[in-house]
Structure formats: C-alpha cells, structure tokens
Coordinates of C-alpha atoms in Angstrom, one line a residue:
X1 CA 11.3 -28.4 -0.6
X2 CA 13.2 -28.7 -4.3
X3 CA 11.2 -25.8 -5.1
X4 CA 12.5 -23.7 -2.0
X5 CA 15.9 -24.3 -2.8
X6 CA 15.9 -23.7 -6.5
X7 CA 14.5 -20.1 -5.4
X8 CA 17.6 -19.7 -2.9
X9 CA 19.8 -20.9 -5.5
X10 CA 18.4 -18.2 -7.8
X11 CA 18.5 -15.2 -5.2
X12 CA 22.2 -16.3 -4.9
X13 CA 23.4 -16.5 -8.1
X14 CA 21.5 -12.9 -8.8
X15 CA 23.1 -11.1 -6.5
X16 CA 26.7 -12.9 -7.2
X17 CA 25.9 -11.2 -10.9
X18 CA 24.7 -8.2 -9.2
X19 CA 27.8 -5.4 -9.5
X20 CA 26.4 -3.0 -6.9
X21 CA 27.1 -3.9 -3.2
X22 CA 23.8 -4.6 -2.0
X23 CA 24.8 -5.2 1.6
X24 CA 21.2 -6.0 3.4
X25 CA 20.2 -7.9 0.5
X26 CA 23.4 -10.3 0.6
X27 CA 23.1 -10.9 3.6
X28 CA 19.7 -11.8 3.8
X29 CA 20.3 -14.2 0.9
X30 CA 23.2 -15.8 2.8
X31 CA 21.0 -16.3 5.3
X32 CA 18.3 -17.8 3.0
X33 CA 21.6 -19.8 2.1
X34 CA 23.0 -21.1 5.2
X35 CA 19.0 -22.0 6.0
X36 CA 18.7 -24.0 3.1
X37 CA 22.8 -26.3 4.4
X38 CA 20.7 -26.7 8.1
X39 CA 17.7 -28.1 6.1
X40 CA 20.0 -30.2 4.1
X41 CA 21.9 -31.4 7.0
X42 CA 19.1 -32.2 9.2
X43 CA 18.1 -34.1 6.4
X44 CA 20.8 -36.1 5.6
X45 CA 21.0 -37.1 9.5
X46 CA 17.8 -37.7 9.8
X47 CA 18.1 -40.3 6.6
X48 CA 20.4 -42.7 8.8
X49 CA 17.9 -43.0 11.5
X50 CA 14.9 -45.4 10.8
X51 CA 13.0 -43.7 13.7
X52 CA 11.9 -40.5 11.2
X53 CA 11.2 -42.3 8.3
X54 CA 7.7 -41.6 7.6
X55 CA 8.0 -38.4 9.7
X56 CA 10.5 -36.6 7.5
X57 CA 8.6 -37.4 4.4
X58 CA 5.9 -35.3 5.6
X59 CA 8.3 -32.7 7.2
X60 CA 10.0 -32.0 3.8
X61 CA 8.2 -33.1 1.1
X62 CA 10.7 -35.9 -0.4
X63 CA 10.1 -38.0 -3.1
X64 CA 10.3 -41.7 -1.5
X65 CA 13.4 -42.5 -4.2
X66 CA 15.6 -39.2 -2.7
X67 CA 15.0 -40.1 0.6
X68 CA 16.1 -43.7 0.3
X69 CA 19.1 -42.3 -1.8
X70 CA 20.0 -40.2 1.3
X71 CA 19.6 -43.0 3.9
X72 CA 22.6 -44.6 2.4
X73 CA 25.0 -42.1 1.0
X74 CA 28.2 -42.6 1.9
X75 CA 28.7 -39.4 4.6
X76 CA 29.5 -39.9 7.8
X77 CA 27.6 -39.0 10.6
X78 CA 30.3 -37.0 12.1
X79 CA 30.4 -35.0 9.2
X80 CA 26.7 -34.1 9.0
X81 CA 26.7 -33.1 13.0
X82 CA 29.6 -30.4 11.6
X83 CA 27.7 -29.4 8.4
X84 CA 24.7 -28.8 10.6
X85 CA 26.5 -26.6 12.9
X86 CA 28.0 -25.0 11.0
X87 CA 25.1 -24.3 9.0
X88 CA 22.8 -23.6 12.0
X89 CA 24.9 -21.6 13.8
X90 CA 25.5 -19.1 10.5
X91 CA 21.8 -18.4 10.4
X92 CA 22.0 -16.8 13.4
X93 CA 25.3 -15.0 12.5
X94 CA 24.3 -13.7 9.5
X95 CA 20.7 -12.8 10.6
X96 CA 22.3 -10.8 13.3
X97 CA 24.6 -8.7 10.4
X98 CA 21.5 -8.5 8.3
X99 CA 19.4 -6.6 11.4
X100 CA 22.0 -3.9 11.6
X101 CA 23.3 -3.9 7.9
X102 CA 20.7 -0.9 7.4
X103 CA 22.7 1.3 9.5
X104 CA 26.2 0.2 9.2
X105 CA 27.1 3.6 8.0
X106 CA 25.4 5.8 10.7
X107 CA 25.8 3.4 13.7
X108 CA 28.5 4.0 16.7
X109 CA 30.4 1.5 18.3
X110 CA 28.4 0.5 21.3
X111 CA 27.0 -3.0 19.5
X112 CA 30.9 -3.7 18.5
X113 CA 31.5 -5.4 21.9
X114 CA 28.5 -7.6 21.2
X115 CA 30.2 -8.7 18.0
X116 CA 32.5 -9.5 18.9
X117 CA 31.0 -11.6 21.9
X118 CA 28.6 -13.4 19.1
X119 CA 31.9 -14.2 16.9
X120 CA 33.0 -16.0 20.2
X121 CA 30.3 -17.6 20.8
X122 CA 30.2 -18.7 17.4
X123 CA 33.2 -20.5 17.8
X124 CA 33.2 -21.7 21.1
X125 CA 29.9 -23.6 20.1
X126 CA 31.3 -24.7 17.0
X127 CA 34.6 -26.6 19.3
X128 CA 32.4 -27.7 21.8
X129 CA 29.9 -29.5 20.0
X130 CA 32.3 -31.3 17.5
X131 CA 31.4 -35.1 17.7
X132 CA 35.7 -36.0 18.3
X133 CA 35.9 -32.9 20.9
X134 CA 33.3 -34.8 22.8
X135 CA 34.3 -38.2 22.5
X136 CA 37.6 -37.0 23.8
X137 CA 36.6 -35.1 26.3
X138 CA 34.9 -38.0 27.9
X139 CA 37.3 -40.4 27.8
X140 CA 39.8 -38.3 29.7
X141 CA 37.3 -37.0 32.1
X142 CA 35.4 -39.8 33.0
X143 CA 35.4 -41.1 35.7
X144 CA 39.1 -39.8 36.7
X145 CA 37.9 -36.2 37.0
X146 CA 33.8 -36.1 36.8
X147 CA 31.1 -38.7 37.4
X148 CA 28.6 -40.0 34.8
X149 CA 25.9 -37.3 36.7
X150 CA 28.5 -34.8 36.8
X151 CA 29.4 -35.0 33.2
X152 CA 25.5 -34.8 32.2
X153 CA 24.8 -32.0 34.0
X154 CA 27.7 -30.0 32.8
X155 CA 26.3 -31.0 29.0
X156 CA 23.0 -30.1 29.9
X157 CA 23.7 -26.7 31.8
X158 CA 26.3 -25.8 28.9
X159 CA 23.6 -26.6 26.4
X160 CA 21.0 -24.5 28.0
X161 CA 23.0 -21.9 28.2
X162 CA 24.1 -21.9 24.6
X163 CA 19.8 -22.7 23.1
X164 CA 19.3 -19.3 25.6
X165 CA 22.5 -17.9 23.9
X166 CA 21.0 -18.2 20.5
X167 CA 17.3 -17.5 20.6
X168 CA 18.2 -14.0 22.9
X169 CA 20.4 -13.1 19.5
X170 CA 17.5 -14.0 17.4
X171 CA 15.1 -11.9 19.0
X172 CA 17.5 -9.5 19.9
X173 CA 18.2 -9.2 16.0
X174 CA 14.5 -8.6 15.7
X175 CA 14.5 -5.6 17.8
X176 CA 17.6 -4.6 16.6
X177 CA 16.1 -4.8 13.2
X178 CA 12.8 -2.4 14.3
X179 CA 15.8 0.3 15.9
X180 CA 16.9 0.5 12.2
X181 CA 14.0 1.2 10.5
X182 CA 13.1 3.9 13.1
X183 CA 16.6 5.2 13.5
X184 CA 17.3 5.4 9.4
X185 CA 15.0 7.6 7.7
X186 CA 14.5 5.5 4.7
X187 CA 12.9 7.0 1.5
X188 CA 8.9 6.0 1.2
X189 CA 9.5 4.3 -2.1
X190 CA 12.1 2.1 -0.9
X191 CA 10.7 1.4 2.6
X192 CA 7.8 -0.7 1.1
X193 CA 11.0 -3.2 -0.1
X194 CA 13.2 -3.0 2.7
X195 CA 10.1 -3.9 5.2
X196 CA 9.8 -6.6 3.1
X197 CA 13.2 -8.1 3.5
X198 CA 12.8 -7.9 7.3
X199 CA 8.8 -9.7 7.2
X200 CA 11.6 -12.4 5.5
X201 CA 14.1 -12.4 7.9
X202 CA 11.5 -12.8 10.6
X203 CA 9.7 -15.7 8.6
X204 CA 12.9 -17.2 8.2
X205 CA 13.7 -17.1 11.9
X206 CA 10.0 -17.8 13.4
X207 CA 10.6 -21.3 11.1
X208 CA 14.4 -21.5 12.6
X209 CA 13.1 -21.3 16.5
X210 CA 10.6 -24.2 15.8
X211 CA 12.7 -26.3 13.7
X212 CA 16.4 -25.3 15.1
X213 CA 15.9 -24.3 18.4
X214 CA 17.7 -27.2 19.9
X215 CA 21.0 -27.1 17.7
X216 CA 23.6 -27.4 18.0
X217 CA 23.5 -30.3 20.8
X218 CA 24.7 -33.0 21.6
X219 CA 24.2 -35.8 19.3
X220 CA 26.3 -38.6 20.3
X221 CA 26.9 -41.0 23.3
X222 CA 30.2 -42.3 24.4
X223 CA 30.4 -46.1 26.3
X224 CA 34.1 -46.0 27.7
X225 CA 33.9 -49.7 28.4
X226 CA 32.9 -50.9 25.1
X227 CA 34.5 -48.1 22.6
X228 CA 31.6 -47.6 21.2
X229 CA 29.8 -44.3 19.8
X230 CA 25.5 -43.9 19.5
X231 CA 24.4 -41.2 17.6
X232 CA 21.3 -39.7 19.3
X233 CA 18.0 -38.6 17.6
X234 CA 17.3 -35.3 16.9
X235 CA 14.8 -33.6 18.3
X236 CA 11.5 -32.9 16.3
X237 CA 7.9 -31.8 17.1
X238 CA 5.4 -34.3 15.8
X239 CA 2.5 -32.1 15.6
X240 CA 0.7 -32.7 11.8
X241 CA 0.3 -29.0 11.3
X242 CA 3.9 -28.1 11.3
X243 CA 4.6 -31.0 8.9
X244 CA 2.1 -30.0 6.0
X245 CA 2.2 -26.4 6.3
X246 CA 6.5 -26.1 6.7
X247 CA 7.9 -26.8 2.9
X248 CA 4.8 -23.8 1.3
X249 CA 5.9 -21.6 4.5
X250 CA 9.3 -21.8 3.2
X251 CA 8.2 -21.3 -0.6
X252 CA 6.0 -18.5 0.1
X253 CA 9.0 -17.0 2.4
X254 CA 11.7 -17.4 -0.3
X255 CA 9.7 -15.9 -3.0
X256 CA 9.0 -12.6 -0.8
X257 CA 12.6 -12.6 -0.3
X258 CA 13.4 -12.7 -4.1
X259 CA 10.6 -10.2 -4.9
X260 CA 12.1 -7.6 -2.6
X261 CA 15.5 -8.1 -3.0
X262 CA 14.6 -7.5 -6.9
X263 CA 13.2 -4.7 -6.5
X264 CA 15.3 -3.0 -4.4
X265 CA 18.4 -4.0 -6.9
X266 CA 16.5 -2.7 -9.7
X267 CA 16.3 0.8 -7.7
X268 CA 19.7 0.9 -6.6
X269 CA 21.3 0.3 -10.7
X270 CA 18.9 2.9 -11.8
X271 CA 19.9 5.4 -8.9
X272 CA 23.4 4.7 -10.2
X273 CA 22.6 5.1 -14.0
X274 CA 21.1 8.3 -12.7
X275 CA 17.8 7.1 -14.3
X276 CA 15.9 6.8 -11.0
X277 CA 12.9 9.6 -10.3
X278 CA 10.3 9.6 -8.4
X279 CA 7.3 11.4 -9.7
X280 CA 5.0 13.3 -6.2
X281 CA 2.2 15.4 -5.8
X282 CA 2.2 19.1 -4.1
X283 CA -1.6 18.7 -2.9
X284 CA -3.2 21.5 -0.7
X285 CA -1.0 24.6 -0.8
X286 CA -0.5 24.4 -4.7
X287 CA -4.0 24.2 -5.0
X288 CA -4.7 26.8 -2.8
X289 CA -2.4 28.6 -4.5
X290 CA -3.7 27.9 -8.1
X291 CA -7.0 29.1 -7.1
X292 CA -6.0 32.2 -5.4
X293 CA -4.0 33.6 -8.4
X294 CA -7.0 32.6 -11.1
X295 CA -9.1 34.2 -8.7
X296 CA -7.3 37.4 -8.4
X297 CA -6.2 37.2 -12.1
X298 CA -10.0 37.3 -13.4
X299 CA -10.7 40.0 -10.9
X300 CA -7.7 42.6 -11.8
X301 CA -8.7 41.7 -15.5
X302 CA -12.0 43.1 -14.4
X303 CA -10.8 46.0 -12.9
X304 CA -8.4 47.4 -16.2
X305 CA -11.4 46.5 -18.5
X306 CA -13.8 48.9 -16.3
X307 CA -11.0 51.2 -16.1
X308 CA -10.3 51.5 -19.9
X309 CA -14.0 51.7 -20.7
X310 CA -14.4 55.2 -18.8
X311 CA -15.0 58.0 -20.7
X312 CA -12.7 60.5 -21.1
X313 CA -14.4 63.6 -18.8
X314 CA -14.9 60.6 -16.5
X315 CA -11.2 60.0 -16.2
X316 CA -8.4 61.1 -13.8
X317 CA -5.4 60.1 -16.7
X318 CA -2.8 60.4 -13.8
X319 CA -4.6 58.5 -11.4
X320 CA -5.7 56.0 -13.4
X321 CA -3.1 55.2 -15.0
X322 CA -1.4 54.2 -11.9
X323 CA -3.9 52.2 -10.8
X324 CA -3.7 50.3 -14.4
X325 CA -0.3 49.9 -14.3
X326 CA -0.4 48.5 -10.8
X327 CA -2.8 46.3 -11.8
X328 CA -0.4 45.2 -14.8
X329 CA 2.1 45.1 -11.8
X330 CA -0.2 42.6 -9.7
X331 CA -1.4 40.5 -12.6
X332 CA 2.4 39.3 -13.8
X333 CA 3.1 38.7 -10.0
X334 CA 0.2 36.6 -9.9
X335 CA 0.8 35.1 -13.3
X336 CA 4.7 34.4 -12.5
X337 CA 3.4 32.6 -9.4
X338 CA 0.8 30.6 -11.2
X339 CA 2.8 29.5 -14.1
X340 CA 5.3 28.0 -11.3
X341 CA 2.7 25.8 -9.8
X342 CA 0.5 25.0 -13.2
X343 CA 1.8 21.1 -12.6
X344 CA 1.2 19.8 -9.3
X345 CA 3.7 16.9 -9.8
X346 CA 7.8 17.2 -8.8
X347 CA 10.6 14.9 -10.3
X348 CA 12.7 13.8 -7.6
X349 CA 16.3 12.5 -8.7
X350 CA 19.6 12.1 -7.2
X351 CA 21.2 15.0 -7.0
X352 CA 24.8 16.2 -5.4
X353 CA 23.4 18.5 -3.0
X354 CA 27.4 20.4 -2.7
X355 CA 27.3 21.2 -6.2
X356 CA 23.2 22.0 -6.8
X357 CA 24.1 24.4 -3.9
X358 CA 27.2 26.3 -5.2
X359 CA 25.3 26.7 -9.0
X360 CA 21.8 27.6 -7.0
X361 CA 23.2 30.6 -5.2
X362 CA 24.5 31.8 -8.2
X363 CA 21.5 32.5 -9.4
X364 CA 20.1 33.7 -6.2
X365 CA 23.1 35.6 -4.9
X366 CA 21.9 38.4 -7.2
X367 CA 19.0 38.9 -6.0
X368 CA 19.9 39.6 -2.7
X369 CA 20.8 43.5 -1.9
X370 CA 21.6 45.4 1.0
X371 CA 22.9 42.8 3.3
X372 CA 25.6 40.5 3.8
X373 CA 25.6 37.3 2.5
X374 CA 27.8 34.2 4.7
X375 CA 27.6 30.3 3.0
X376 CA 29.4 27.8 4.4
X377 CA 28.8 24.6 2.1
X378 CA 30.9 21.2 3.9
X379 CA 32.7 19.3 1.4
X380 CA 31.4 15.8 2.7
X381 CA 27.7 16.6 1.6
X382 CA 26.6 14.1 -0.4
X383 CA 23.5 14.0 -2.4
X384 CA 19.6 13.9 -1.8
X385 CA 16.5 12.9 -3.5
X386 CA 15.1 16.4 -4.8
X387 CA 13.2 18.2 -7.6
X388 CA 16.0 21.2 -8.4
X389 CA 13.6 23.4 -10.1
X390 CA 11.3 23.0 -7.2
X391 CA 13.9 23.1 -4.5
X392 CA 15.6 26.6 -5.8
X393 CA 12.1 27.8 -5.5
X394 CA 11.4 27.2 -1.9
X395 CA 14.9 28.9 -1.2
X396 CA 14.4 32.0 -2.8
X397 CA 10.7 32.0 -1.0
X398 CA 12.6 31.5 2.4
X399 CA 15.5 34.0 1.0
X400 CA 12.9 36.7 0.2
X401 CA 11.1 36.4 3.5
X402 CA 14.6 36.9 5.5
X403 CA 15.1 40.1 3.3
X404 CA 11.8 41.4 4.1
X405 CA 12.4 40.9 7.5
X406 CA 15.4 43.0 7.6
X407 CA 13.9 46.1 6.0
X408 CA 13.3 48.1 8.9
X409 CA 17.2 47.4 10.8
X410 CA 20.4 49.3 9.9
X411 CA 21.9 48.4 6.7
X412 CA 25.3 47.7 8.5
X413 CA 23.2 44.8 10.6
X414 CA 21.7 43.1 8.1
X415 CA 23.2 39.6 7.5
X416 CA 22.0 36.0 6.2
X417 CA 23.4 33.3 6.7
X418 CA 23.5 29.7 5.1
X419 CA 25.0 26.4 6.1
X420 CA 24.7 23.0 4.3
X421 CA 26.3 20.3 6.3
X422 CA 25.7 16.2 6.9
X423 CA 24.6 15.3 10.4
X424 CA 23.9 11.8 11.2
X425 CA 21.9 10.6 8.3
X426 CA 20.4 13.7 7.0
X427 CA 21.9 16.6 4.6
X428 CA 20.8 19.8 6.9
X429 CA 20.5 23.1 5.3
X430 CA 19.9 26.1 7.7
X431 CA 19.2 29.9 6.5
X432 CA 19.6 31.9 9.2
X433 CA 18.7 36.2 9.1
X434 CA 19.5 39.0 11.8
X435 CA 15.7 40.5 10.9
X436 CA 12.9 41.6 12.9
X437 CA 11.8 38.1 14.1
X438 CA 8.5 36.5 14.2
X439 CA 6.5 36.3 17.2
X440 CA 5.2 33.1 19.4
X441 CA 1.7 33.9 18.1
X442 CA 2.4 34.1 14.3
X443 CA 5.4 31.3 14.9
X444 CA 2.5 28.7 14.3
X445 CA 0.9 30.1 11.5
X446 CA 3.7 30.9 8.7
X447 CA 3.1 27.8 6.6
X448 CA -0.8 28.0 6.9
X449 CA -1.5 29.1 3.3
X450 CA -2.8 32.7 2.5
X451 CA -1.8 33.7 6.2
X452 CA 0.2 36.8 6.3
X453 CA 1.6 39.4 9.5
X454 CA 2.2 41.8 7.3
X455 CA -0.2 44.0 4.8
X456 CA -1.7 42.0 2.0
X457 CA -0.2 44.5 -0.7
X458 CA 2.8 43.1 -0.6
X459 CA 2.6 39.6 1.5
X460 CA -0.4 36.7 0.8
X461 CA 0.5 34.3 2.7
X462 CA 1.8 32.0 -0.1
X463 CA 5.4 31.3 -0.6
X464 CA 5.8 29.7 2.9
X465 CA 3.2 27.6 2.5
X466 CA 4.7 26.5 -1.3
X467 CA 7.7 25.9 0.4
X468 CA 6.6 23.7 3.0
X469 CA 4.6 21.4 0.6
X470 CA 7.6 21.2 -1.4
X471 CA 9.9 19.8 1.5
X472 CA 7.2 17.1 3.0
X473 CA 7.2 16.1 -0.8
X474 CA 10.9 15.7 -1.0
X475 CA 10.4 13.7 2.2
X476 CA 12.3 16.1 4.0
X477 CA 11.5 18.2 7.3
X478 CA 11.2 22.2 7.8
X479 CA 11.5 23.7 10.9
X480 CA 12.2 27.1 12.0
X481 CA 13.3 29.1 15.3
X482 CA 12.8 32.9 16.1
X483 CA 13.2 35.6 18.2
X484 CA 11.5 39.1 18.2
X485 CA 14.6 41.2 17.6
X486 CA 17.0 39.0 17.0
X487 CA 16.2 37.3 14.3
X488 CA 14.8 33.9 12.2
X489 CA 16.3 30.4 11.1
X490 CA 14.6 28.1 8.6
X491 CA 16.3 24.4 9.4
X492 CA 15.6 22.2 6.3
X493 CA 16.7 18.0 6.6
X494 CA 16.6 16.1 3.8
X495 CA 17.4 12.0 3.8
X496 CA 21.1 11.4 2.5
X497 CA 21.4 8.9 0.2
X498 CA 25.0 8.9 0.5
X499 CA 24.0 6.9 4.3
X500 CA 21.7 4.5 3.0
X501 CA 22.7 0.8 2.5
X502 CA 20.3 -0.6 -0.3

C-alpha cells in the first residue's frame, strides 16, 4: 500500500514539474490521486471500528504499529465520512473528464448536458450524505413528517439510486473512452501509450466497483430519544482473494500508469523542441520500384553497348543515334526515379502543413504548363506528422498525372485545382483536374504498382503506387473520385496534430 502511494505521489509531482499541458495524463493522475484520499479514508474509518481489525490488515497491507497509530488519531469520524466522499465521489468525476479528455478539441456539445448533470449530482450527493445534514434532517422529520419505515425507505431508494447513478458513469466513461480512441485518429507511435493510460483507468475503476461501489452511504444512525449518534460499518467483501491480491493490483496498476504517462510526456517535449521523428519503412512499391528500374537500367545499358559495338557499314548513324539517345533519355528517367527511392526509410516530423504548402508549390508551380493553376491554402491548418522530401514527391506524381490527363482537352479548359483545409481532426488536401477521367474498371487499379492505361513509353505504372505507399506511411489516407469526361480528384487526410491532446 506505502509502495502504491509513493508511486502516486511521484506521478503527481512529475506532472506538477511538467510545463506542457498534458491534459489526459493529469487527469488520470488526479484520478490515481483522489483513489489514493478514498483508500486513505476508508482507512482511517475503518481504524475506529474494532469489527475490521484483522480484516484490514490483510486488505491493505499495514504494518500492525500504523494501524494502531490510526485507530486512535485524533479525527473525527464526521470528518473522515466527508474526506471519503469527497474523495470517492472525485474518482468518478475525474475518471469521467479523463474518458473524453482525448477529444476535447474535436467533440460537439451533445455530452455538455451530461456534465453538467454529473457536476449536479456531484454535489447533491456530496449535501445529502453529510453526517450533520442527516442528523438534522432526522430530527425535524421524524416522526412529525415521516415514520421510522418511511424514513428508511427514502434512504434506501435515494441510495440506490445514487450506487446506480455512479457505476452507469463509470461504465459509461468506459465506453465513452473506446468512442475516443475510435473517433480520434491517434498516431501509431503514440497509440501504444495512450491505450495504456486507458488499461489504467479501467484497472483503477474495476478496483473502485469492488471496493467503492457502496459510497457514499449512509454511515450513521440517529436515536431521537437518547441524542445519541452510531457510526455504522462499512461495507466490505470478505472473500481472501480480494484481500491478498488488492495492494500488488494497485502497485502493478500505478506503475503502468507512470510508465505511460512518461512516455507520452517525453514525446510531447520532444514534439515541441521539434526533435521528435519517427523513422518508417516504404515496403512493397519501393521495392517493386527499385527492382524495376535496376532491371531496366542493366537492360538499356545492354542495348547502347550492342549498339556502339556495330560496325560502321552495319550502321544506320541517323537511326541509331536516336535510338542511343533515347536510351540515354530512358536510362536518367530510370536512374532519377531510382536514386529517389535508394532508402526505403522516411523521417516523419512535425511540420506546419500552411507554410510546407506555400514553399512546396513554389517549386512545383513551374513545372506546370498549359493550364490553370487555383490553391486555396486555409489559414487555420495546422501541422502534420510528414517526411517533406517524401511528401513533395507524391504531389508532383499526382500533379503530373492530372497534367497528363488533360493533354488531349482544349488548352482554355484545362484547370487544377488544390485545396488544403482542417476538417474535424484531419488536415485534408484535395487536387482536383478537369482531364479526361479514369474509368470504373481502371478506378481500382491506379495504385497497383507497374499498372498503367496508357502506353508503357511514357507511363509504368509507378508514381501512383510510390505515392500511395508514401501516405499509408505517413499514416494518412488517399482516396480519389473520377468521372470519364469530367475529370479526377485525389483526396489526401493526414492526422492533425494541432487536435491531439497528449
């Protein structure tokens, strides 16, 4: 038990030292922290009663000497019935902000209501199940306006009410706490942490249920006749198991807690340091790729060595020189393409995805001829976890592709368009061309690598397929939408770290 609360004690003072605003993590420790004043409290009441001596010894652990210290401090009972509340009640409170901390940023308003419902709650338990509220509601009721029965069915049905009250928010902060996970598209490397904190939270509150699930109650009795108060029992399950297994379930709970919320602090100061990267892999396209172009590298190398070798009277000069400088023409297209995927590894950092835009086109608005050219970059874009080198390279592929596709309409009709805006929790970047279109059968087959519609002289198949890889490796998602004549749209989400609450 000492051992569980000195880890509390160090989450605590960790994050009181931590300068970032850790907003899950706090509350999960405050949690941990209003666990550890129930424990406490339940403690301390359980020391004036005699009944759960030897019991509690076993429950939590306690040296014989602490335990006879705590059966006669001087704190009265009244006191500890508050602090356990108090205490009891915050668990759930907190462990409800905690389940929906992960989204604060990206949630609407339909759980305010609830809230504010649980804040009400809150209190109204804390007032009704004061020790001096129900003293004096007893004298003045009894028996003028209720009967003895009356009075201890109101108390029990109010009690009911309020145990049914609390364990519907626990579980309901359970599920709420699976909606966040699946509603927030956290980043892979983080996720492994911030499932950790909830396997915490649920620990924590499976151990609440069986030890808390009757508080608050009531814990006193009231004779009208003789002015006197009895301070009830608590409630407690005697089954062996619970008491040996409950202090290294609490241990082993606390120390997951302070691995995870470690970790994910450590992330969060290096994301801010701008230090953080993320080292991935671009598996089967890039090594499709690699071993297409070495292929067709050796084999064009071939061909100009054969070519060079012919005799003279052998030789067509004119046409063979064409052929040599077409292979010259094939071999640095291959080459340039090879030397771009010779690692198979990207560096993902944080990057502000407004400004890598506005410097990207730069480079790429050159390069495109012969059409108009429409951005419309939002100001409240944030940034994204992405490889910049990698990620300017699957927009020219998707770039070139939408001018190929507008080679064969009217000059005056040719237009691409690009859009970079912040929907719900992604950063959404949309290129959009007035070209030819790609049909339903071919729709399914762009990012299958080598696949091509169009003659293999000038189209393999390969950019697509780069360009896909590259966005599942940033995490991200491509889609795309056509129509034959009208035209093509390449859809690209990314996570936006600007929404995430680490």
């Amino acid at each position: 038990m000492f051992c569980f609360i000195l880890v509390v004690i160090v989450i605590f003072i960790y994050l009181l030292l931590q300068k970032d605003n850790q907003i899950p993590s706090k509350y999960l420790a405050a949690t941990l922290i209003a666990y550890v004043f129930a424990i406490f409290s339940m403690i301390l009441y359980l020391a004036k009663d005699s009944y759960y001596y030897n019991i509690v010894y076993n429950y939590f652990s306690l040296p014989k000497a602490v335990w006879k210290y705590l059966m006669f401090v001087d704190i009265s009972r009244k006191v500890i019935i508050r602090l356990m509340n108090i205490s009891s009640l915050a668990v759930i409170f907190l462990g409800y902000h905690f389940s929906i901390s992960y989204q604060k940023k990206v949630m609407n308003h339909k759980w305010v209501g609830f809230r504010i419902l649980l804040s009400v709650m809150v209190v109204l338990q804390l007032v009704a199940y004061d020790p001096d509220l129900q003293y004096y509601i007893y004298i003045y009721t009894y028996p003028s306006l209720f009967t003895l029965e009356q009075i201890e069915f109101i108390k029990n049905s109010f009690h009911a009410l309020t145990v049914a009250f609390n364990l519907g928010v626990i579980i309901l902060s359970i599920i709420q706490l699976f909606l966040s996970y699946r509603k927030v598209h956290f980043l892979n490397f983080v996720r492994i942490y911030l499932v950790g904190e909830g396997v915490c939270y649920m620990l924590i509150m499976m151990s609440y249920m069986v030890i808390f699930w009757f508080s608050p109650t009531w814990l006193i009795k009231v004779s009208k006749i003789a002015d006197y108060i009895v301070y009830l029992s608590v409630t407690l399950s005697r089954n062996q198991i619970i008491y040996t297994a409950y202090p290294y379930y609490l241990i082993i709970t606390s120390l997951l807690c302070a691995f995870c919320i470690y970790e994910l602090a450590k992330i969060k100061t290096q994301m801010k340091s701008k230090e953080f990267s993320i080292t991935k892999q671009i598996d089967a396209a890039d090594t499709t790729t690699k071993i297409f172009c070495h292929y067709m590298k050796n084999e064009i190398l071939s061909i100009q060595s054969k070519l060079e070798m012919l005799e003279p009277p052998q030789r067509n000069n004119e046409g063979i020189d064409e052929v040599i400088e077409h292979c010259n023409y094939l071999y640095e297209r291959l080459d340039t393409i090879h030397r771009g995927t010779k690692t198979s590894k990207i560096n993902l950092v944080e990057t502000d995805m407004h400004q890598f835009m506005f410097n990207c086109l730069k480079h790429i608005e050159s390069n495109i001829c012969n059409c108009e050219l429409v951005v419309n970059l939002d100001e409240d874009v944030t940034s994204a976890m992405i490889d910049p080198i990698y990620f300017e390279q699957a927009l020219k592929n998707i770039l070139e592709n939408a001018q190929d596709a507008m080679d064969t309409i009217p000059i005056e009709q040719r237009k691409i368009t690009i859009r970079l805006q912040s929907i719900s929790n992604m950063i959404v970047l949309s290129i959009e061309d007035t070209g030819v279109g790609i049909s339903k059968e071919n729709l399914t087959n762009i990012f299958t690598p080598l696949y091509s519609s169009k003659p293999i002289t000038k189209h393999w198949g390969i950019g697509l397929a780069l360009t896909h890889r590259i966005i599942m490796a940033h995490e991200g998602k491509i889609e795309v939408e056509s129509h034959e004549k009208i035209g093509t749209k390449f859809k690209i989400s990314l996570p936006d770290m600007g929404k995430y609450v680490l």
